[in-house]
PDB file of C-alpha atoms in Angstrom:
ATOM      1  CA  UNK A   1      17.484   6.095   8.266  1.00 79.00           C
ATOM      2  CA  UNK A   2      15.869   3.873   5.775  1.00 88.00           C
ATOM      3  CA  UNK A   3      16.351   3.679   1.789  1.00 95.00           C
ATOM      4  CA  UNK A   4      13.316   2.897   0.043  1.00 97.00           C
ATOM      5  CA  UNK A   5      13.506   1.198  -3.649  1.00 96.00           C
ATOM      6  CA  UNK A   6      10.934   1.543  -6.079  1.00 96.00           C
ATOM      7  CA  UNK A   7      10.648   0.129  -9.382  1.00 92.00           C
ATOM      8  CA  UNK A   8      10.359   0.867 -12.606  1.00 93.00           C
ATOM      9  CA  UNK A   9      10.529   4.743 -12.901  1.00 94.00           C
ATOM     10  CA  UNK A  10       7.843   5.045 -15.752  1.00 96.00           C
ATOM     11  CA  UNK A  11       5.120   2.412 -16.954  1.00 97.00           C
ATOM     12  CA  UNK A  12       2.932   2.233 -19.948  1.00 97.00           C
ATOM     13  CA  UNK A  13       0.004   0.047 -19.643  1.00 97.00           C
ATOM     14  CA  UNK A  14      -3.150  -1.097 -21.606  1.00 98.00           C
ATOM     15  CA  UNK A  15      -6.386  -1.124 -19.772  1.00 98.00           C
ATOM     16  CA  UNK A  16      -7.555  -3.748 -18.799  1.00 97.00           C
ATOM     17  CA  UNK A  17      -3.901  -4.821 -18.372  1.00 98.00           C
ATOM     18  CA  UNK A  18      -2.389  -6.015 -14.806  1.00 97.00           C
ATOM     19  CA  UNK A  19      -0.305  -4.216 -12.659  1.00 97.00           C
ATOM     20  CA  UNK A  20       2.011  -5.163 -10.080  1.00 96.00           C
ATOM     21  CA  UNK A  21       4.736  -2.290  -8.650  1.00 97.00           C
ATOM     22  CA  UNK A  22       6.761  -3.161  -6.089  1.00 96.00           C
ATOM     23  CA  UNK A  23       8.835  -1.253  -3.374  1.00 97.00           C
ATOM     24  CA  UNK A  24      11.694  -3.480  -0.963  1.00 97.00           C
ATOM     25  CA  UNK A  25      13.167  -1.725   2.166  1.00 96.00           C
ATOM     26  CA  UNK A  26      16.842  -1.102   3.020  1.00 94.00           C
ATOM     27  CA  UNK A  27      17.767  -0.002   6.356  1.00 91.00           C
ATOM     28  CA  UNK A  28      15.240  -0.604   8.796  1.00 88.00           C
ATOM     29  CA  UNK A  29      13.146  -3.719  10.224  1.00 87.00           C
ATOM     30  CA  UNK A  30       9.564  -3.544  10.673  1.00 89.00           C
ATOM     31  CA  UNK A  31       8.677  -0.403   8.982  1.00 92.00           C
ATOM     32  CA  UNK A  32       5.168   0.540   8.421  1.00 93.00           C
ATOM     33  CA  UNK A  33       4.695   1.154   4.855  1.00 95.00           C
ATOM     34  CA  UNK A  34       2.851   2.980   2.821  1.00 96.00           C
ATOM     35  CA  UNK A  35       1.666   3.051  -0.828  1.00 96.00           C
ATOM     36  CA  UNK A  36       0.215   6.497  -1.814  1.00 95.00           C
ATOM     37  CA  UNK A  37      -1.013   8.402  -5.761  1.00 95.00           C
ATOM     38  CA  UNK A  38      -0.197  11.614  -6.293  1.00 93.00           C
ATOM     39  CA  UNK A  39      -2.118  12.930  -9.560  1.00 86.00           C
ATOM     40  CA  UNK A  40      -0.346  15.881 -11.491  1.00 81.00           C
ATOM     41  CA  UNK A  41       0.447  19.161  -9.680  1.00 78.00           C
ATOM     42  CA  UNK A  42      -1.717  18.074  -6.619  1.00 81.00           C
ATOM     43  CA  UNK A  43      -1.171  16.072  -3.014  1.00 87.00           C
ATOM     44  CA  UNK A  44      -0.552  12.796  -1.824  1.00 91.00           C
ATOM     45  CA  UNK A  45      -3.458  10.246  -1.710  1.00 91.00           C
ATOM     46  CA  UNK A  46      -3.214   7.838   0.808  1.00 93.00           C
ATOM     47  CA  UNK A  47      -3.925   4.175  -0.797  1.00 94.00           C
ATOM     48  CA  UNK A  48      -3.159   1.421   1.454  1.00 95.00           C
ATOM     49  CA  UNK A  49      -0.642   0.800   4.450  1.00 93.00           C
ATOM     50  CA  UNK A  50       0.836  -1.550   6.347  1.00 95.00           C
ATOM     51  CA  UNK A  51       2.270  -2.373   9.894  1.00 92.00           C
ATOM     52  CA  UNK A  52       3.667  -5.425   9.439  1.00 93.00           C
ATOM     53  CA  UNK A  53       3.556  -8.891   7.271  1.00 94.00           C
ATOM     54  CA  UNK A  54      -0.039  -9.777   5.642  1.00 92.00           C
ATOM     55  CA  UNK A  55      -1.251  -6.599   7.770  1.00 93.00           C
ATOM     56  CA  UNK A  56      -2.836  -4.454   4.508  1.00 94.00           C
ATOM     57  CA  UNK A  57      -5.147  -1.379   5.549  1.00 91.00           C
ATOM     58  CA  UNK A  58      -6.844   0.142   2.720  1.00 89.00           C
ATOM     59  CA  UNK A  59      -7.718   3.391   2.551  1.00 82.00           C
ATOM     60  CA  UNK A  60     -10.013   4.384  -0.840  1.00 79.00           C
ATOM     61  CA  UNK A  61     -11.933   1.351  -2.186  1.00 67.00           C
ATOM     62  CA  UNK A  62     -10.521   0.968  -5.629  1.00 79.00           C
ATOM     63  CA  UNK A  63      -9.476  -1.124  -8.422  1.00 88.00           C
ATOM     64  CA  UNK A  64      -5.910  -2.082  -6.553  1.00 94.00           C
ATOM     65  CA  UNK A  65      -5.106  -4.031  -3.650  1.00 95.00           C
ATOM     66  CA  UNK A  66      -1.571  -4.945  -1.713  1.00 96.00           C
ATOM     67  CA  UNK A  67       0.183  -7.339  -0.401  1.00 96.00           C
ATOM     68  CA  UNK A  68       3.371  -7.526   2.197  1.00 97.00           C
ATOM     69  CA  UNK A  69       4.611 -10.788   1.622  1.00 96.00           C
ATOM     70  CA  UNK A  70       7.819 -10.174   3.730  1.00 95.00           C
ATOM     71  CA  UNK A  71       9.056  -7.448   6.245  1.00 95.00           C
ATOM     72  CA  UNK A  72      10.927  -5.384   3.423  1.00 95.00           C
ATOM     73  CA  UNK A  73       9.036  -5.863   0.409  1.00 96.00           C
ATOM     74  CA  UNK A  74       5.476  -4.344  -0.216  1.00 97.00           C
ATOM     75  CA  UNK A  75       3.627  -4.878  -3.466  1.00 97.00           C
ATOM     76  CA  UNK A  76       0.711  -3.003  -5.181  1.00 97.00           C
ATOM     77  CA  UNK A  77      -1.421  -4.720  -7.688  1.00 96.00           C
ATOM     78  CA  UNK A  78      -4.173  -4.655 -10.068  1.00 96.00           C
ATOM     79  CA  UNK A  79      -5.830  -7.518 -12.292  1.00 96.00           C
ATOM     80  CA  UNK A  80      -7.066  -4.876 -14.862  1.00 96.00           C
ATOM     81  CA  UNK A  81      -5.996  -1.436 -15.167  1.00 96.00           C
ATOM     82  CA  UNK A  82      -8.435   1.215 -15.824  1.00 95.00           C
ATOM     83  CA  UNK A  83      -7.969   4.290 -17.469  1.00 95.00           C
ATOM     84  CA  UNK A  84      -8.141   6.449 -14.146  1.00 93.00           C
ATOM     85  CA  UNK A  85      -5.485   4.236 -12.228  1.00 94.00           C
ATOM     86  CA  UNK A  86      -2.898   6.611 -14.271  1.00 95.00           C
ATOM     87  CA  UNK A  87      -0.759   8.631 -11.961  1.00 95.00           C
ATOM     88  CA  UNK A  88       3.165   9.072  -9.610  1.00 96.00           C
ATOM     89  CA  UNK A  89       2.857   6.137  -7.580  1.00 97.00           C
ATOM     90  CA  UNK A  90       5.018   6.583  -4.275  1.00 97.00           C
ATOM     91  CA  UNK A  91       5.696   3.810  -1.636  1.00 97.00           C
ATOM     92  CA  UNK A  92       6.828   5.048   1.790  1.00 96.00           C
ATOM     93  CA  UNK A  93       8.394   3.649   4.908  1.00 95.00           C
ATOM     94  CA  UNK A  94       8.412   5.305   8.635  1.00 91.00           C
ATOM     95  CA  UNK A  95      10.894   5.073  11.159  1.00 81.00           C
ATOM     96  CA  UNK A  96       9.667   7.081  14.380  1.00 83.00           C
ATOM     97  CA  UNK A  97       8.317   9.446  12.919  1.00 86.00           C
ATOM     98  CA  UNK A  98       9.483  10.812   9.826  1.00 90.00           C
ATOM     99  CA  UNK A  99       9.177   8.924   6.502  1.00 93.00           C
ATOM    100  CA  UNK A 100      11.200   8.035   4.017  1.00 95.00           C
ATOM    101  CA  UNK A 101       9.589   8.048   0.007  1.00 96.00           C
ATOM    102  CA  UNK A 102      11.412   5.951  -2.968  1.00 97.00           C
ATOM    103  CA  UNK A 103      11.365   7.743  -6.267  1.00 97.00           C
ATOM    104  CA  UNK A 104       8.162   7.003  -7.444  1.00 96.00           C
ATOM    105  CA  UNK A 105       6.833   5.346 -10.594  1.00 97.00           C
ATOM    106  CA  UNK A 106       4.806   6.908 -13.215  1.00 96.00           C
ATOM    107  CA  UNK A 107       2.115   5.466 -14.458  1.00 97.00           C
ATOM    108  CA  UNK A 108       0.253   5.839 -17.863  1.00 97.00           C
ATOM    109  CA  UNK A 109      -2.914   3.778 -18.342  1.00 97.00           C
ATOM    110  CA  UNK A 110      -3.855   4.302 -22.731  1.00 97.00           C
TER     111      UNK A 110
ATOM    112  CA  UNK B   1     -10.473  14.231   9.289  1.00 43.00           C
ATOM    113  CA  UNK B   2      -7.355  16.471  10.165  1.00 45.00           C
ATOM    114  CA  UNK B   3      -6.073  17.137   6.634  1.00 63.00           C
ATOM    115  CA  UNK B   4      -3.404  19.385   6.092  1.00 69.00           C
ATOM    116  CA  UNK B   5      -4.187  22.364   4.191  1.00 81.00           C
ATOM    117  CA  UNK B   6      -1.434  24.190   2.874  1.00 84.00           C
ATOM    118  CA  UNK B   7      -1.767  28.467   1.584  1.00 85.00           C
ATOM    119  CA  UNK B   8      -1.062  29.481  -0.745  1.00 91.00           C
ATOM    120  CA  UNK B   9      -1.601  27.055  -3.292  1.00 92.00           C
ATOM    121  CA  UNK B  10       1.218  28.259  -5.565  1.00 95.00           C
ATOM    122  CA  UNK B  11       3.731  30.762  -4.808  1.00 96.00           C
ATOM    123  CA  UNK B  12       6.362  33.036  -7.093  1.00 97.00           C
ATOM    124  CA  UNK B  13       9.387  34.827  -5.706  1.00 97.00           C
ATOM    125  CA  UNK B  14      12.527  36.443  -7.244  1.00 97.00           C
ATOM    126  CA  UNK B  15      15.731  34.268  -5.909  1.00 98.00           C
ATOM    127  CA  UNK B  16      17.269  36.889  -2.745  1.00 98.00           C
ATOM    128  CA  UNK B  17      13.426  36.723  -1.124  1.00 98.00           C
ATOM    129  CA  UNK B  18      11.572  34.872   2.120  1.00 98.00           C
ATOM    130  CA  UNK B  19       9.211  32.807   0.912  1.00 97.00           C
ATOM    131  CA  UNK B  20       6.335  32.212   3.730  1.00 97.00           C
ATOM    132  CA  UNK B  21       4.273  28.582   3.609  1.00 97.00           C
ATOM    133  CA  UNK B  22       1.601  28.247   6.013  1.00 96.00           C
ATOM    134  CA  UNK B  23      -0.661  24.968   6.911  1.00 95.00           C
ATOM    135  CA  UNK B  24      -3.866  24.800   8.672  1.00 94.00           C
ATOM    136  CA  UNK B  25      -5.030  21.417  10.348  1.00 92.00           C
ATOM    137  CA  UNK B  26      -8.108  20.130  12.486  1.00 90.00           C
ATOM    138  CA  UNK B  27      -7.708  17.936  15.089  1.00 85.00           C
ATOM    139  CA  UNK B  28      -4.926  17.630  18.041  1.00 87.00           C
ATOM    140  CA  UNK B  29      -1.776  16.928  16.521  1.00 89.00           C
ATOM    141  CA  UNK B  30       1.166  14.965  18.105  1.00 89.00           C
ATOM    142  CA  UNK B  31       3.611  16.385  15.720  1.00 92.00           C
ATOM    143  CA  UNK B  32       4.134  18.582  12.193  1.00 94.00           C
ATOM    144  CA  UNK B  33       6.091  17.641   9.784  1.00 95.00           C
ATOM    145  CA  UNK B  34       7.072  19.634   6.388  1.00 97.00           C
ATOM    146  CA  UNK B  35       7.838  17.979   3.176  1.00 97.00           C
ATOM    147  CA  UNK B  36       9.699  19.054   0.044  1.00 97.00           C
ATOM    148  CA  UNK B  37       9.357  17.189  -3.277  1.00 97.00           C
ATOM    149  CA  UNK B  38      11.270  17.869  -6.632  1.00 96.00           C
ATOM    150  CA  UNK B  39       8.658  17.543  -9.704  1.00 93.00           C
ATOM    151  CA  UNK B  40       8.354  13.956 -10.890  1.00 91.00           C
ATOM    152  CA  UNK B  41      10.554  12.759  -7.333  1.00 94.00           C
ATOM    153  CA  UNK B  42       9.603  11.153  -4.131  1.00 95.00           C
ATOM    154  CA  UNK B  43       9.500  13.701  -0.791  1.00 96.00           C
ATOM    155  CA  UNK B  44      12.192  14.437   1.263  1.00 96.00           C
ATOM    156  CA  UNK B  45      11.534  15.133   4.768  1.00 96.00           C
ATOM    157  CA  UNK B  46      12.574  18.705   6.330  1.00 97.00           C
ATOM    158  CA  UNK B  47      11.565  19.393   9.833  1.00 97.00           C
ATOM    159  CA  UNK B  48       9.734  18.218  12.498  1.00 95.00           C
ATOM    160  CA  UNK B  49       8.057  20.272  14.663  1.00 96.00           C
ATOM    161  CA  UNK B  50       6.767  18.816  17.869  1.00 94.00           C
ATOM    162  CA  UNK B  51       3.023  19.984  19.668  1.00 94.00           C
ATOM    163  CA  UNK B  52       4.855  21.311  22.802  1.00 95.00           C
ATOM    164  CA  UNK B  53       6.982  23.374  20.496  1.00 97.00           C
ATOM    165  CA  UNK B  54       6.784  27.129  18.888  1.00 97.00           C
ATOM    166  CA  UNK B  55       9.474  27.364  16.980  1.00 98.00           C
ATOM    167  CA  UNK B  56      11.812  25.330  15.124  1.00 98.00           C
ATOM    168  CA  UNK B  57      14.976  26.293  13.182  1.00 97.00           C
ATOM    169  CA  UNK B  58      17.220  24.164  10.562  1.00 96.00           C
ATOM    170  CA  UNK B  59      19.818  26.023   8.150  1.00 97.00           C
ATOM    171  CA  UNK B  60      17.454  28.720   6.097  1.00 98.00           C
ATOM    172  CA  UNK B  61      14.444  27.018   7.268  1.00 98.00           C
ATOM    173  CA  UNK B  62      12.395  28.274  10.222  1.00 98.00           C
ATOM    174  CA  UNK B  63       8.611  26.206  10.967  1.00 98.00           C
ATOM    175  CA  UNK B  64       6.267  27.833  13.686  1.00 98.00           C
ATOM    176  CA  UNK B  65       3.511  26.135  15.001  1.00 98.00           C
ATOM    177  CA  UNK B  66       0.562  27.535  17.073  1.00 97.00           C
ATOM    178  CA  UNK B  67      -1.854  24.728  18.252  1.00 95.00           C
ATOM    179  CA  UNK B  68      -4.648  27.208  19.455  1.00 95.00           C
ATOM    180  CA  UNK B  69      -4.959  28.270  16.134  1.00 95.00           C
ATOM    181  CA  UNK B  70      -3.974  25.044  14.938  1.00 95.00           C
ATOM    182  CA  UNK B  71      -1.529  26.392  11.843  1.00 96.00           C
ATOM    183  CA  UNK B  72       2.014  26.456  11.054  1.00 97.00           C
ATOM    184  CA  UNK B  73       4.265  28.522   8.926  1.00 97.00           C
ATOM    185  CA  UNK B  74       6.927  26.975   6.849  1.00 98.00           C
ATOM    186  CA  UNK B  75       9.481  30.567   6.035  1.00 98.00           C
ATOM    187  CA  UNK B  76      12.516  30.006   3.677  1.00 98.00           C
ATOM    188  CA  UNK B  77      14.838  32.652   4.036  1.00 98.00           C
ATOM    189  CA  UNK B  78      17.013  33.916   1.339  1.00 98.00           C
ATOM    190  CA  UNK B  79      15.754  31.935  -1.454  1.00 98.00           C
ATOM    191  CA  UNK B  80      17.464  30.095  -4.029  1.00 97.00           C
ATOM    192  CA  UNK B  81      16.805  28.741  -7.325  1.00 97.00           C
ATOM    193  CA  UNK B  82      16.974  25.062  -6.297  1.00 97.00           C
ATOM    194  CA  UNK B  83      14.687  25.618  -3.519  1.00 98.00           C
ATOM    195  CA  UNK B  84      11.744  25.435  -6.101  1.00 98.00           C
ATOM    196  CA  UNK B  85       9.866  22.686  -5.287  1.00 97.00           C
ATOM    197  CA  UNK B  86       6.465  21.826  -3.558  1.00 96.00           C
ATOM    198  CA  UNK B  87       6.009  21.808  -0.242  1.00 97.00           C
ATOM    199  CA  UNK B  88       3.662  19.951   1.697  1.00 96.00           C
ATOM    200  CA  UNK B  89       2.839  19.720   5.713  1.00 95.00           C
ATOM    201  CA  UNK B  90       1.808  16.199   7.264  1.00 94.00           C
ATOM    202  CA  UNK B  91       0.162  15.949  10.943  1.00 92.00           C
ATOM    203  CA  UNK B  92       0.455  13.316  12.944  1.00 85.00           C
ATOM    204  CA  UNK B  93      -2.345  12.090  15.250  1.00 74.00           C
ATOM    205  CA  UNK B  94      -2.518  11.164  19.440  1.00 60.00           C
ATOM    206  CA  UNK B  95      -3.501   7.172  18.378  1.00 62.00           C
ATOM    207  CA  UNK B  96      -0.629   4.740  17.505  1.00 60.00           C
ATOM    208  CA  UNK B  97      -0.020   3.895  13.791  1.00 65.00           C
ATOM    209  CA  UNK B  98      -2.492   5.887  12.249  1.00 75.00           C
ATOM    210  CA  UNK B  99      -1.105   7.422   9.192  1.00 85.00           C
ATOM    211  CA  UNK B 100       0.372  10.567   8.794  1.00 88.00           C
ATOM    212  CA  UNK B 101      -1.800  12.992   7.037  1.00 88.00           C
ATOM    213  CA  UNK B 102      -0.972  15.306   4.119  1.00 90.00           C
ATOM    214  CA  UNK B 103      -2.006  18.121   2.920  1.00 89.00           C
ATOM    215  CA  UNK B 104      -1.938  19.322  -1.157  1.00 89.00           C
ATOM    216  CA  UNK B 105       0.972  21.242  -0.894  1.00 93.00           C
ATOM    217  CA  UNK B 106       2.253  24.655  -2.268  1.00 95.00           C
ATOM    218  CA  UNK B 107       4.460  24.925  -5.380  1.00 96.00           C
ATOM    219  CA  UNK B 108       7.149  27.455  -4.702  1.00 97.00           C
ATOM    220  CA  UNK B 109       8.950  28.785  -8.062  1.00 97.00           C
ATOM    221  CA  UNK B 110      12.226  31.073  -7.174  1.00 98.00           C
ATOM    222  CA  UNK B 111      13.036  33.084 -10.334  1.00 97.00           C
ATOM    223  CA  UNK B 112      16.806  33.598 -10.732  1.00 92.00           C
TER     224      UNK B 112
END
């Protein structure tokens, strides 16, 4: 099994402000990853994943983009926040099939 | 696409009870999975249910899965308290690193 880190827990952020969350991989080499937005009391939306290094597919064209600079770490950005980026942010890795979430941060775009 | 779509949407039960999920999909699957997730946490993974399968049991938890009608059934027998939680299904296509797909999920509160 694989343990996936996720930091921080809870964010505050300006618009207009930059964003950069990022989730490192414990357990497991060459996971696909996965960054996903859940928004209150509904399901997962799938944002961008990732088979391997520099390998980004995105899945909703939006104000964010990602980066996998190395095998275990996978980082979602934005240069300027906007007030509908708000939401629980989840990163994901798979191993066979199942997959593993971190904890998720929550973010709050005022 | 071949979201997940999981029924009911939310669903209320006194602690003692079966509590019945079920998930509809669209395309050919090459596996089920169900999720659970604790408000505010990330999912945990439950079962696995395979497309050559019927039935699948783990502890309280049994998942059916009938591809001609292409639905499964997530039942939780003997409820608990700490079994509140949502639960969501995720299908997994034929092609090779395509990402699994979830659905929305139903909230399940167990009243002590």
């Amino acid at each position: 099994s694989q343990t996936i880190h996720q930091w921080p827990a809870t964010l505050v952020q300006p618009v207009g402000s930059p964003l950069s969350l990022e989730c490192t991989v414990e357990g497991t080499s060459n996971p696909n990853l996965y960054w996903y937005r859940q928004a209150a009391g509904r399901g997962l939306q799938l944002l961008f994943y990732s088979v391997g290094i520099g390998q980004i597919s995105s899945e909703v064209p939006q104000n964010l983009s990602a980066s996998r600079p190395q095998d275990r770490q996978f980082i979602l950005s934005s240069k300027k926040l906007l007030l509908s980026d708000s939401g629980f942010y989840l990163c994901a890795g798979q191993e066979s099939y199942e997959q593993y979430f971190g904890p998720g941060t929550r973010l709050t775009v005022t | 696409s071949q979201q997940g779509e999981e029924d009911p949407q939310a669903l209320s039960i006194q602690e003692g009870e079966n509590a019945t999920m079920n998930c509809s999909y669209k395309t050919s699957i090459n596996n089920l999975q169900w999720y659970r997730q604790n408000s505010g946490r990330g999912l945990v993974h439950l079962i696995l249910i395979r497309s050559n399968e019927r039935e699948k049991h783990s502890g309280r938890l049994r998942v059916t899965l009938d591809t001609s009608k292409k639905s499964s059934s997530l039942l939780i027998t003997a409820s608990r308290a700490a079994d509140t939680a949502s639960y969501f299904c995720a299908t997994d296509a034929w092609q090779g690193n395509t990402p699994l797909v979830f659905g929305k999920g139903t909230r399940l509160s167990v009243i002590a």
